[in-house]
Coordinates of C-alpha atoms and ligand atoms in Angstrom, one line a residue:
X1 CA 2.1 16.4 15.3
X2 CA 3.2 17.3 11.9
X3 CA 0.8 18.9 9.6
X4 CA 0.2 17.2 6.8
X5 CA -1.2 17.9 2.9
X6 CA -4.0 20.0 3.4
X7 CA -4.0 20.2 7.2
X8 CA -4.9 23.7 8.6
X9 CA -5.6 25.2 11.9
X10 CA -7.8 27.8 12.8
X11 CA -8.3 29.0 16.4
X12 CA -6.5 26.3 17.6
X13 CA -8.7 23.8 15.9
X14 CA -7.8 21.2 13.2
X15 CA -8.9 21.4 10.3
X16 CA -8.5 18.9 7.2
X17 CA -9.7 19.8 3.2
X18 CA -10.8 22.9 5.4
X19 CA -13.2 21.3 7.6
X20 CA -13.0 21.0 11.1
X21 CA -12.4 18.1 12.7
X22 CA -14.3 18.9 15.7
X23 CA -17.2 19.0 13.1
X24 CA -16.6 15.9 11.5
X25 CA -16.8 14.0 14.7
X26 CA -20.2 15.6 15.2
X27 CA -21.4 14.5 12.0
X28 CA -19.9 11.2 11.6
X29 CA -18.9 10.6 15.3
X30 CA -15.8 8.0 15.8
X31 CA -13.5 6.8 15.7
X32 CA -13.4 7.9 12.0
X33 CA -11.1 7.6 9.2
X34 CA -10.7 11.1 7.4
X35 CA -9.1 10.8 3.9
X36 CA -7.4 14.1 2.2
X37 CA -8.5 13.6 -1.1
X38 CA -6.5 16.6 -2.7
X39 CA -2.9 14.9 -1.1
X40 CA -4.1 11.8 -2.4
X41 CA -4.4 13.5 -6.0
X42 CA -1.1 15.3 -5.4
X43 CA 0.8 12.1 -4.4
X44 CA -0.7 10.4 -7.8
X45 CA 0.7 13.5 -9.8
X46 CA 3.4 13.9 -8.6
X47 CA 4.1 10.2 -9.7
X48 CA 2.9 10.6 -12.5
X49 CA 4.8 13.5 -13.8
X50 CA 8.2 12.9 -12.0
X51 CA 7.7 8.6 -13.2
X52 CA 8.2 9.9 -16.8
X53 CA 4.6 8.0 -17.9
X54 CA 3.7 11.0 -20.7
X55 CA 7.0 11.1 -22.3
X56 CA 8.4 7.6 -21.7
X57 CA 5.1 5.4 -21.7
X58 CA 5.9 4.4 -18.2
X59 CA 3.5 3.5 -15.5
X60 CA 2.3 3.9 -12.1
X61 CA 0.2 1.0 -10.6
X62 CA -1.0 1.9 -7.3
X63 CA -1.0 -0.9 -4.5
X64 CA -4.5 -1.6 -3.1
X65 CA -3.5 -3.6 -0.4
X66 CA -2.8 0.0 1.3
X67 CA -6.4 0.8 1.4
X68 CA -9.5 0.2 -1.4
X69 CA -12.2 1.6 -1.0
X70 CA -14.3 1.3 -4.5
X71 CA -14.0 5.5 -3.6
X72 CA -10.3 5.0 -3.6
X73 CA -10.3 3.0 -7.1
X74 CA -11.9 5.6 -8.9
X75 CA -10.0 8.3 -7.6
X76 CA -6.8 6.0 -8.6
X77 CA -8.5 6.0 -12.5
X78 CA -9.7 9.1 -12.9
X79 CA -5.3 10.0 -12.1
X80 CA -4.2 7.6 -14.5
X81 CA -2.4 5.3 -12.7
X82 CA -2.8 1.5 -13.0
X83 CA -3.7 -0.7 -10.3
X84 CA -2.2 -3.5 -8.4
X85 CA -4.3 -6.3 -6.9
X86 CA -3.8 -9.5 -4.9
X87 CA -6.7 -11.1 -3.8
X88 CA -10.1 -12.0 -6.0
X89 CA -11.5 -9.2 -3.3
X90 CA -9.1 -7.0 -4.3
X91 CA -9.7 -7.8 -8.4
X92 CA -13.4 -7.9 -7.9
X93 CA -13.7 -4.5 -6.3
X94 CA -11.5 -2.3 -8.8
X95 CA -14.1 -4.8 -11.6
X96 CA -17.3 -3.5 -9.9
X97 CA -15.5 0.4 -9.4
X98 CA -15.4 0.3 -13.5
X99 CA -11.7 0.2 -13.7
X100 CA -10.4 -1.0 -16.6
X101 CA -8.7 -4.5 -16.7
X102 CA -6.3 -4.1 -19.0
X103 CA -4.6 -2.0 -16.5
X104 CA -4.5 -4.2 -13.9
X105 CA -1.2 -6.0 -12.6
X106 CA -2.7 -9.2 -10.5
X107 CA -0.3 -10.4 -7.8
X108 CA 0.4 -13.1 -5.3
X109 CA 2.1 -16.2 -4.0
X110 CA -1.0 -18.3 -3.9
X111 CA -3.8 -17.2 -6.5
X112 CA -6.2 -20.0 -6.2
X113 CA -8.1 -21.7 -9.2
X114 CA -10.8 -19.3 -9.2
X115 CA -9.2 -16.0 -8.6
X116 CA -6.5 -17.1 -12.0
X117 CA -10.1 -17.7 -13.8
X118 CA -11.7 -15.0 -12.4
X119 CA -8.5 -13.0 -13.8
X120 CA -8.6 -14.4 -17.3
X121 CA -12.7 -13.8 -17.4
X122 CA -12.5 -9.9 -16.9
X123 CA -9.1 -9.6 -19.1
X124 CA -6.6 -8.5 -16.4
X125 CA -3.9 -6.9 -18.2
X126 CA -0.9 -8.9 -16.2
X127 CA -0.6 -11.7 -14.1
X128 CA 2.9 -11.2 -12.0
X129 CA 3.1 -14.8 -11.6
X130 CA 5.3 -16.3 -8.8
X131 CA 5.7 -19.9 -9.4
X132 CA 6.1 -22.8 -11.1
X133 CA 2.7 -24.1 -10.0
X134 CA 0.8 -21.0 -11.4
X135 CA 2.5 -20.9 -14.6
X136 CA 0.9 -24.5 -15.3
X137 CA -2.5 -23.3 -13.8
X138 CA -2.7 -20.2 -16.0
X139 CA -1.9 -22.0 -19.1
X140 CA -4.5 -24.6 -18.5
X141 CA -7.0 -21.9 -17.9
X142 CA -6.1 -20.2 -20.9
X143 CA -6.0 -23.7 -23.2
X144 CA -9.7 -24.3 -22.2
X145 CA -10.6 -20.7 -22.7
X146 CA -8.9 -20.2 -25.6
X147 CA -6.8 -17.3 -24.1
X148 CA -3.6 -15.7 -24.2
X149 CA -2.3 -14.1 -21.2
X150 CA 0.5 -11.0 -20.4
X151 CA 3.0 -12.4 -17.5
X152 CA 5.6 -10.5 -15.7
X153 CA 8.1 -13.2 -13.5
X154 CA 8.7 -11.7 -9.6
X155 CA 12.0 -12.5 -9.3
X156 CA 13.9 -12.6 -5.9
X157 CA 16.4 -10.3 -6.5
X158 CA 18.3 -10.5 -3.0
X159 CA 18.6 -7.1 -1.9
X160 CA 18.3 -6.2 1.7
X161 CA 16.2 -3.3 2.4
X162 CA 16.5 -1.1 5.5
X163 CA 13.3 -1.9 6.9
X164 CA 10.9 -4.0 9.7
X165 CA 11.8 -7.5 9.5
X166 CA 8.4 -8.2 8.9
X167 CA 7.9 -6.5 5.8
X168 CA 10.7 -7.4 4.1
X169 CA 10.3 -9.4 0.8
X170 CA 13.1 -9.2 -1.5
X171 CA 15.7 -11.7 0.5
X172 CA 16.6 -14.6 -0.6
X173 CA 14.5 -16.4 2.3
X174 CA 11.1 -15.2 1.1
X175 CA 8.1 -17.3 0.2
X176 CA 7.6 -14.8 -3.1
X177 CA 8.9 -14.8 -6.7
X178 CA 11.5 -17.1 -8.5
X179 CA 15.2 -17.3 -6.2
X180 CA 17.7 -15.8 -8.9
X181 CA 20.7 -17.5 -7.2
X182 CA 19.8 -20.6 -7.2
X183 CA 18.5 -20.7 -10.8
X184 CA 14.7 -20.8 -10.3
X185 CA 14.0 -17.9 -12.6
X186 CA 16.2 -19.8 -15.5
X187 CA 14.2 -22.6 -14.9
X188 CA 10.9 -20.9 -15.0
X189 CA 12.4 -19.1 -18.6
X190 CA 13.5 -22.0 -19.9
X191 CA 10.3 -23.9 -19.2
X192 CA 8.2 -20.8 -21.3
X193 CA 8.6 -22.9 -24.2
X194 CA 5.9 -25.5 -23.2
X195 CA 3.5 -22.8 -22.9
X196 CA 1.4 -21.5 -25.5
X197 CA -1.1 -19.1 -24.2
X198 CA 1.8 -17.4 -21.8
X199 CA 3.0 -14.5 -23.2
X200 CA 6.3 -13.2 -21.2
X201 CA 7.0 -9.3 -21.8
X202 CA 8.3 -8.3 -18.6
X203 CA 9.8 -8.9 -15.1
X204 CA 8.8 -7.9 -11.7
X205 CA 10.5 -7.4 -8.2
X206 CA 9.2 -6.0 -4.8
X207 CA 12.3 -5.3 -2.3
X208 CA 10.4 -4.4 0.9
X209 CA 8.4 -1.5 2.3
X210 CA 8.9 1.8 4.5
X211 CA 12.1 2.4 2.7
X212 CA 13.7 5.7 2.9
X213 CA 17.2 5.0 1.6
X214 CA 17.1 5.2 -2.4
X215 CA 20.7 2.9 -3.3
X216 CA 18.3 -0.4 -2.6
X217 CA 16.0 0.3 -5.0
X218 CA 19.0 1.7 -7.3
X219 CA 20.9 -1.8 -6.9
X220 CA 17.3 -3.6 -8.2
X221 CA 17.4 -1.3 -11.4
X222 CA 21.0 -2.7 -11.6
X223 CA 19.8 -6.1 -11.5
X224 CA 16.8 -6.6 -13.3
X225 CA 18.5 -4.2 -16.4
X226 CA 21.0 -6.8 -16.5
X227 CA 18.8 -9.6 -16.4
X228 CA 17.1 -7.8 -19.3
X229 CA 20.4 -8.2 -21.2
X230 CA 21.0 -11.8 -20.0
X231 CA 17.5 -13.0 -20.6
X232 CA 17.8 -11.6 -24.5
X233 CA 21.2 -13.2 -25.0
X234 CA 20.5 -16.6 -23.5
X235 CA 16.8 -17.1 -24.7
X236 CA 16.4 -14.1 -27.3
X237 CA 13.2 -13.4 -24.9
X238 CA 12.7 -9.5 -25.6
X239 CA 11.8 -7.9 -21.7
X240 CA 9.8 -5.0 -22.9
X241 CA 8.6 -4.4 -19.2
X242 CA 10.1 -4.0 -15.9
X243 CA 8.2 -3.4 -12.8
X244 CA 10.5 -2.4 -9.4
X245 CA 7.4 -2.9 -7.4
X246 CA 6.8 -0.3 -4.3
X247 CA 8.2 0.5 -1.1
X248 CA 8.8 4.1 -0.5
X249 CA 8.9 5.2 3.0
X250 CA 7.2 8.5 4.2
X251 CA 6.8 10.2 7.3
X252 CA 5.3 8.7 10.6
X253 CA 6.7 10.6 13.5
X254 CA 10.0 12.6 14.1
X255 CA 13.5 10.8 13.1
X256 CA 11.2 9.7 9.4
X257 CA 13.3 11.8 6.8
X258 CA 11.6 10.0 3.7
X259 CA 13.0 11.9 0.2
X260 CA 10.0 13.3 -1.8
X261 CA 8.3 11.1 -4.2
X262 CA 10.0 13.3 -6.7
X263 CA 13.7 12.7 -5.4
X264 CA 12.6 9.0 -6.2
X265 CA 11.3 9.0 -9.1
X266 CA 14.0 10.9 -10.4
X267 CA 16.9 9.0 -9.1
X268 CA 15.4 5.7 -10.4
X269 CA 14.4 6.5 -13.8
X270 CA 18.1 8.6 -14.5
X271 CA 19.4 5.0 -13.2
X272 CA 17.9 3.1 -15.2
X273 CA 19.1 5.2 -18.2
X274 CA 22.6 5.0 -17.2
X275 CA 22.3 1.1 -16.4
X276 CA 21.0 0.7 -19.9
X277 CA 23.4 2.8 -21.8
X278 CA 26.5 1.0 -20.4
X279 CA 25.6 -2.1 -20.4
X280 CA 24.2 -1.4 -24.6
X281 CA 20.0 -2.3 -24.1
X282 CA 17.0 -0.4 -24.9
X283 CA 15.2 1.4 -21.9
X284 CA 12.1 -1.0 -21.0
X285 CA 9.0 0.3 -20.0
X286 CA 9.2 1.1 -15.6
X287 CA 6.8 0.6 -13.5
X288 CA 6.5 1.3 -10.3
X289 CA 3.8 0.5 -7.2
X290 CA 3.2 2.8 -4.6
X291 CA 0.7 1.7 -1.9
X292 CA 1.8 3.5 1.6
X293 CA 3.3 7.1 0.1
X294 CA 0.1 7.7 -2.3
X295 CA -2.2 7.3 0.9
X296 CA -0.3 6.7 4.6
X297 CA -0.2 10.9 4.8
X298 CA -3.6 11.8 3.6
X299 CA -5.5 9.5 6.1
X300 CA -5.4 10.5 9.8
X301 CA -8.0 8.8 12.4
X302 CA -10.0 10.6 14.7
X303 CA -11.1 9.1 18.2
X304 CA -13.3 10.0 21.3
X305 CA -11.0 10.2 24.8
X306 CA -12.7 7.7 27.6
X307 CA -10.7 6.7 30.6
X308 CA -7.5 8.0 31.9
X309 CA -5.5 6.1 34.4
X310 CA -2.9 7.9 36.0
X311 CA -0.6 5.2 37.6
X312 CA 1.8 7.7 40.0
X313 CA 5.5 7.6 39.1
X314 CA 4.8 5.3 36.3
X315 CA 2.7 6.2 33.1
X316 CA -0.6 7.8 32.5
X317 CA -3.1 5.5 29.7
X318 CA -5.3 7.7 27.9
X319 CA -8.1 4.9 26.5
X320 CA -9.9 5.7 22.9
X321 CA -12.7 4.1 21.3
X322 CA -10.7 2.9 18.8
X323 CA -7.1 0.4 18.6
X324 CA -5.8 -2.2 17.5
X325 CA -9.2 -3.0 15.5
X326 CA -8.9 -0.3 13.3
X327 CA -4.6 0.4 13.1
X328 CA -3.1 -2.9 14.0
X329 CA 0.1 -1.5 12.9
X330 CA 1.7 -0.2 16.0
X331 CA 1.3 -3.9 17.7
X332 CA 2.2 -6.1 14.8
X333 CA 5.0 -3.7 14.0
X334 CA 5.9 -1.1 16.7
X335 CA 5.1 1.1 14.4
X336 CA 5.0 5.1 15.4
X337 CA 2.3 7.6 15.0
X338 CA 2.1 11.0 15.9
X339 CA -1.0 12.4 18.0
X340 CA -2.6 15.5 18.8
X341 CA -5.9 17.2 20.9
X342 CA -7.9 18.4 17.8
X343 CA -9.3 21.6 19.5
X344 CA -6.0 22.3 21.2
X345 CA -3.2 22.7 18.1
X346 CA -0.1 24.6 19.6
X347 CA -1.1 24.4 23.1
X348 CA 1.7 23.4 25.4
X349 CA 2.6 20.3 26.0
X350 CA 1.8 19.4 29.4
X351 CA 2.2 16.3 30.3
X352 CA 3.4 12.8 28.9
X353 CA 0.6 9.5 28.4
X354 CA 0.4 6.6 26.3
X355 CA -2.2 6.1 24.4
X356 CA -4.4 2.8 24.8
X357 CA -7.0 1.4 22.1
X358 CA -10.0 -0.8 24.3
X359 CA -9.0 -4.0 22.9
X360 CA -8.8 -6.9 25.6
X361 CA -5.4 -7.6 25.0
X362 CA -2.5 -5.5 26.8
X363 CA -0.9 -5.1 23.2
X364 CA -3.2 -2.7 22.3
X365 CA -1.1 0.7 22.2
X366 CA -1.9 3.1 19.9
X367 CA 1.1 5.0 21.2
X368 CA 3.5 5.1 23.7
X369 CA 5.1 7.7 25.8
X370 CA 4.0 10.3 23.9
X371 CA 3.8 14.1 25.1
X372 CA 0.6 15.7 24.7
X373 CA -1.3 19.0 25.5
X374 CA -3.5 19.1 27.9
X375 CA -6.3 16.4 27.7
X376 CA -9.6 15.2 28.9
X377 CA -12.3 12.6 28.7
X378 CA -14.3 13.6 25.6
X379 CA -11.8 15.4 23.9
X380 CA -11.5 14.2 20.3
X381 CA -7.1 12.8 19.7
X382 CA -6.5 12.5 16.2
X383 CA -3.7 10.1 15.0
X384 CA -2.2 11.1 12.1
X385 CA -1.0 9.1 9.0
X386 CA -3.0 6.2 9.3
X387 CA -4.0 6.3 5.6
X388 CA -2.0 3.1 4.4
X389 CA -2.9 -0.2 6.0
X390 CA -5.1 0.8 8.7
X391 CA -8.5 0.3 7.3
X392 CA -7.1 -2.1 5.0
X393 CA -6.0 -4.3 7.5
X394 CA -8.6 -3.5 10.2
X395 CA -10.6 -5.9 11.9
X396 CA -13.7 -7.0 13.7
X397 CA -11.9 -8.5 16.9
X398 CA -13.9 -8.2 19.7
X399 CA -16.7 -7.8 17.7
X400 CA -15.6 -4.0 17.3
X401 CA -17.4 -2.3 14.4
X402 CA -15.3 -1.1 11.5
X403 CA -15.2 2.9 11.2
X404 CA -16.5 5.2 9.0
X405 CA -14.4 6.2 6.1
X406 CA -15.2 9.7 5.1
X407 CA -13.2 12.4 2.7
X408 CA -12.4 15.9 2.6
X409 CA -11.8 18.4 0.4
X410 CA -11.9 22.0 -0.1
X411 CA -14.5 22.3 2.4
X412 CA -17.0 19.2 1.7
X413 CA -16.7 16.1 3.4
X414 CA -18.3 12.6 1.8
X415 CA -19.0 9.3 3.3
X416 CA -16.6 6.8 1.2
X417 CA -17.3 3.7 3.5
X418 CA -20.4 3.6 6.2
X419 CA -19.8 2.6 9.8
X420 CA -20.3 -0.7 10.7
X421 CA -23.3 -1.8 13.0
X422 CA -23.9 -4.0 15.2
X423 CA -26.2 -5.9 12.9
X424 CA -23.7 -6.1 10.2
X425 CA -21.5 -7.9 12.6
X426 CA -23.8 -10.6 12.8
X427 CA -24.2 -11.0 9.1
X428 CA -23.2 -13.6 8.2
X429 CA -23.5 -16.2 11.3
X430 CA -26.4 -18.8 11.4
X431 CA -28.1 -20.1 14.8
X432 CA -30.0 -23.1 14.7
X433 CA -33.3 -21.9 16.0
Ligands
LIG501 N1 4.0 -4.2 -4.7 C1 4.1 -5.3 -4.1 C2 4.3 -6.5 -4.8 C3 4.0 -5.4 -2.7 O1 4.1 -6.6 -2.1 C4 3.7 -4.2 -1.9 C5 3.6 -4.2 -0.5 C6 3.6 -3.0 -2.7 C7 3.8 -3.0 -4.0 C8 3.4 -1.7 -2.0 O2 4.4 -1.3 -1.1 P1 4.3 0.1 -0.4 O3 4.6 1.2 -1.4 O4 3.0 0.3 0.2 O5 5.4 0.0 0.7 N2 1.3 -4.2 6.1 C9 2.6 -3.6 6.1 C10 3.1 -3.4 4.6 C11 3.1 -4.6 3.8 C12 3.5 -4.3 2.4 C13 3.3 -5.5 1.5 N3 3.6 -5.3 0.2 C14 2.6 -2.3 6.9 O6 1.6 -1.9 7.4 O7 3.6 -1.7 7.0

């Protein structure tokens, strides 16, 4: 297993922010979500430094569909970055963490009445809309409020990204943004003048996730820049803003080789200077929105070993307390993770098992075929990685508890989100008595 951010070993044992992880699942038992704090601050800087945001103005606007805690929000602010939600849930937790609206970017294909209200009650900086249908809804919200509101157009730009099928959104065939080919987005320009309390300053697009290749996201810069240019000489609408939404793919097990956020950063923003210097515009303002390379490395997950089944000539299942509930990832995706015996680091590897979560449902595979040092009932197997869309996506299926979310650093460890009981499961059902 690779070691990531501030991943240490001492004596064989693992230890993360310099505690060992033997202790944390003593204090906390699992299965547990351990969070790096300091690689999570790292991540954000080095964004923030290689995204030109001092010198050039532009921004960072982390994703909180990878994982938001209120912890995680106010970790995001105190770095600086801005924040990108899609859901009232999502809007309503960074509102009651004490970030400030004006730096929120509010996405989606489907905000409903009350999550556009609830968007123009707290002042949300932008709304990224997507369609025709929420352009009208905005700007009836706004008549009646007497409010003007910041829009950025998603676009479909068309690119294909190098990614799971599943997570790609920036093809043509996609049930987000405004289709460029087939004139949507002119449409949807044209129409601006019918609305009065819609301000348009910028343009968004989002060409998939997990990427690792850079030329996709250097053909987007290509396109929106040019749109940019078209957009002022058709409509004379000045795009001060353009946001190439997120993406960036970092390591999950051996064969990853994702180019540091640096590498990125670099490439696009020297692109987009030579994009706009041929074809004769004015650098906009860049954003960019990481979700899975601020946090998929700084979270790992640590479970208790149960049942091994040894099936002779076929495969060994090592069972944790933990799965699909809390990282759906691997069956909804075949994604990869990497896995190791927390007490054991650098002990040979002995012997090859897949690991099983204790889900009812023969799907539920952490990971497969995977060799591993010696192990035994009780031992504590750490996954690592798991920061990005693990918690955020967990669930309660067969009525499973949601894990503890704690976080480390230089030696302390905090609870950020408590275990879920048994009695929370039940919260919010009603039985006639
Ligand atoms: N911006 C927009 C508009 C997005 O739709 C997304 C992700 C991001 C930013 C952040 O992308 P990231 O940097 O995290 O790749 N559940 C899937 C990932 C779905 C991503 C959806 N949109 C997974 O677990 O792989």
């Amino acid at each position: 297993m690779k070691l990531n951010g501030s991943m240490t070993v001492d004596e064989k044992v693992l230890h993360i922010g310099d505690v060992s992880c033997i202790e944390l699942s003593e204090k906390y038992s699992t299965p547990l979500y351990v969070i790096d704090e300091k690689l999570v601050r790292q991540n954000c800087r080095d964004y923030i430094n290689n995204f030109k945001v001092k010198e050039r103005k532009n921004r960072v606007a982390y994703a909180g569909k990878a994982f938001l805690p209120l912890y995680m929000c106010k970790l995001i602010k105190e770095e600086g970055l801005y924040l990108d939600v899609v859901s009232g849930g999502e809007l309503y937790t960074a509102h009651k963490s004490g970030f400030d609206m004006e730096k929120i970017i509010f996405h989606g294909n489907n905000k409903t009445l009350d999550e556009i209200q609830m968007g123009i009650d707290l002042g949300v900086g932008i709304f990224v809309v997507d369609n025709f249908y929420e352009l009208d809804l905005i700007e009836k919200i706004c008549e009646e409020k007497l409010a003007v509101q910041n829009i950025y157009f998603r676009i479909t730009p068309g690119i294909e990204a190098h990614t799971h099928e599943y997570i790609k959104t920036g093809q043509i065939d996609s049930k987000f943004g405004f289709t460029l080919v087939n004139g949507d987005l002119y449409k949807a320009i044209e129409s601006m003048s019918n609305y009065k309390n819609i301000n348009l300053i910028g343009l968004h697009a989002h060409i998939g996730s997990q990427i690792f290749d850079v030329q996709p996201f250097l053909d987007e810069v290509d396109i929106m820049m040019n749109l940019v240019k078209e957009i002022k000489e058709r409509y004379d609408i000045e795009i001060k803003e353009v946001d190439l939404g997120g993406g960036i793919g970092v390591y999950y097990t051996q064969g990853d080789q994702p180019k540091t956020i640096k590498e990125f950063c670099e490439t696009i923003v020297k692109r987009a200077d030579e994009i706009c210097d041929e074809i004769n515009i004015e650098v906009p303002t860049l954003i960019i929105e990481p979700g899975r390379s601020i946090i998929a490395n700084a979270g790992s997950t640590l479970y208790e070993v149960g049942s091994i089944k040894t099936i002779k000539d076929v495969r060994t299942y090592v069972s944790v307390n933990g799965g699909m509930t809390d990282n759906i990832r691997p069956s909804l995706y075949q994604a990869g993770y990497e896995c190791a015996i927390v007490n054991k680091i650098g002990e040979e590897k002995l012997s090859q098992v897949t690991v099983a979560g204790k889900c009812c449902e023969s799907g539920d595979i952490l990971i497969s075929d995977t060799d591993i040092m010696d192990i035994k009932s009780g031992d504590i197997l750490i996954t690592s990685s798991t920061g990005a869309y693990g918690y955020s996506m967990a669930s309660n299926y067969n009525k499973i508890p949601k894990p503890a979310v704690v976080s480390v650093m230089d030696g302390k460890s905090k609870i950020v989100c408590k275990r879920q009981n048994y009695k929370d499961l039940l919260a919010l059902e009603i039985m006639d008595k």
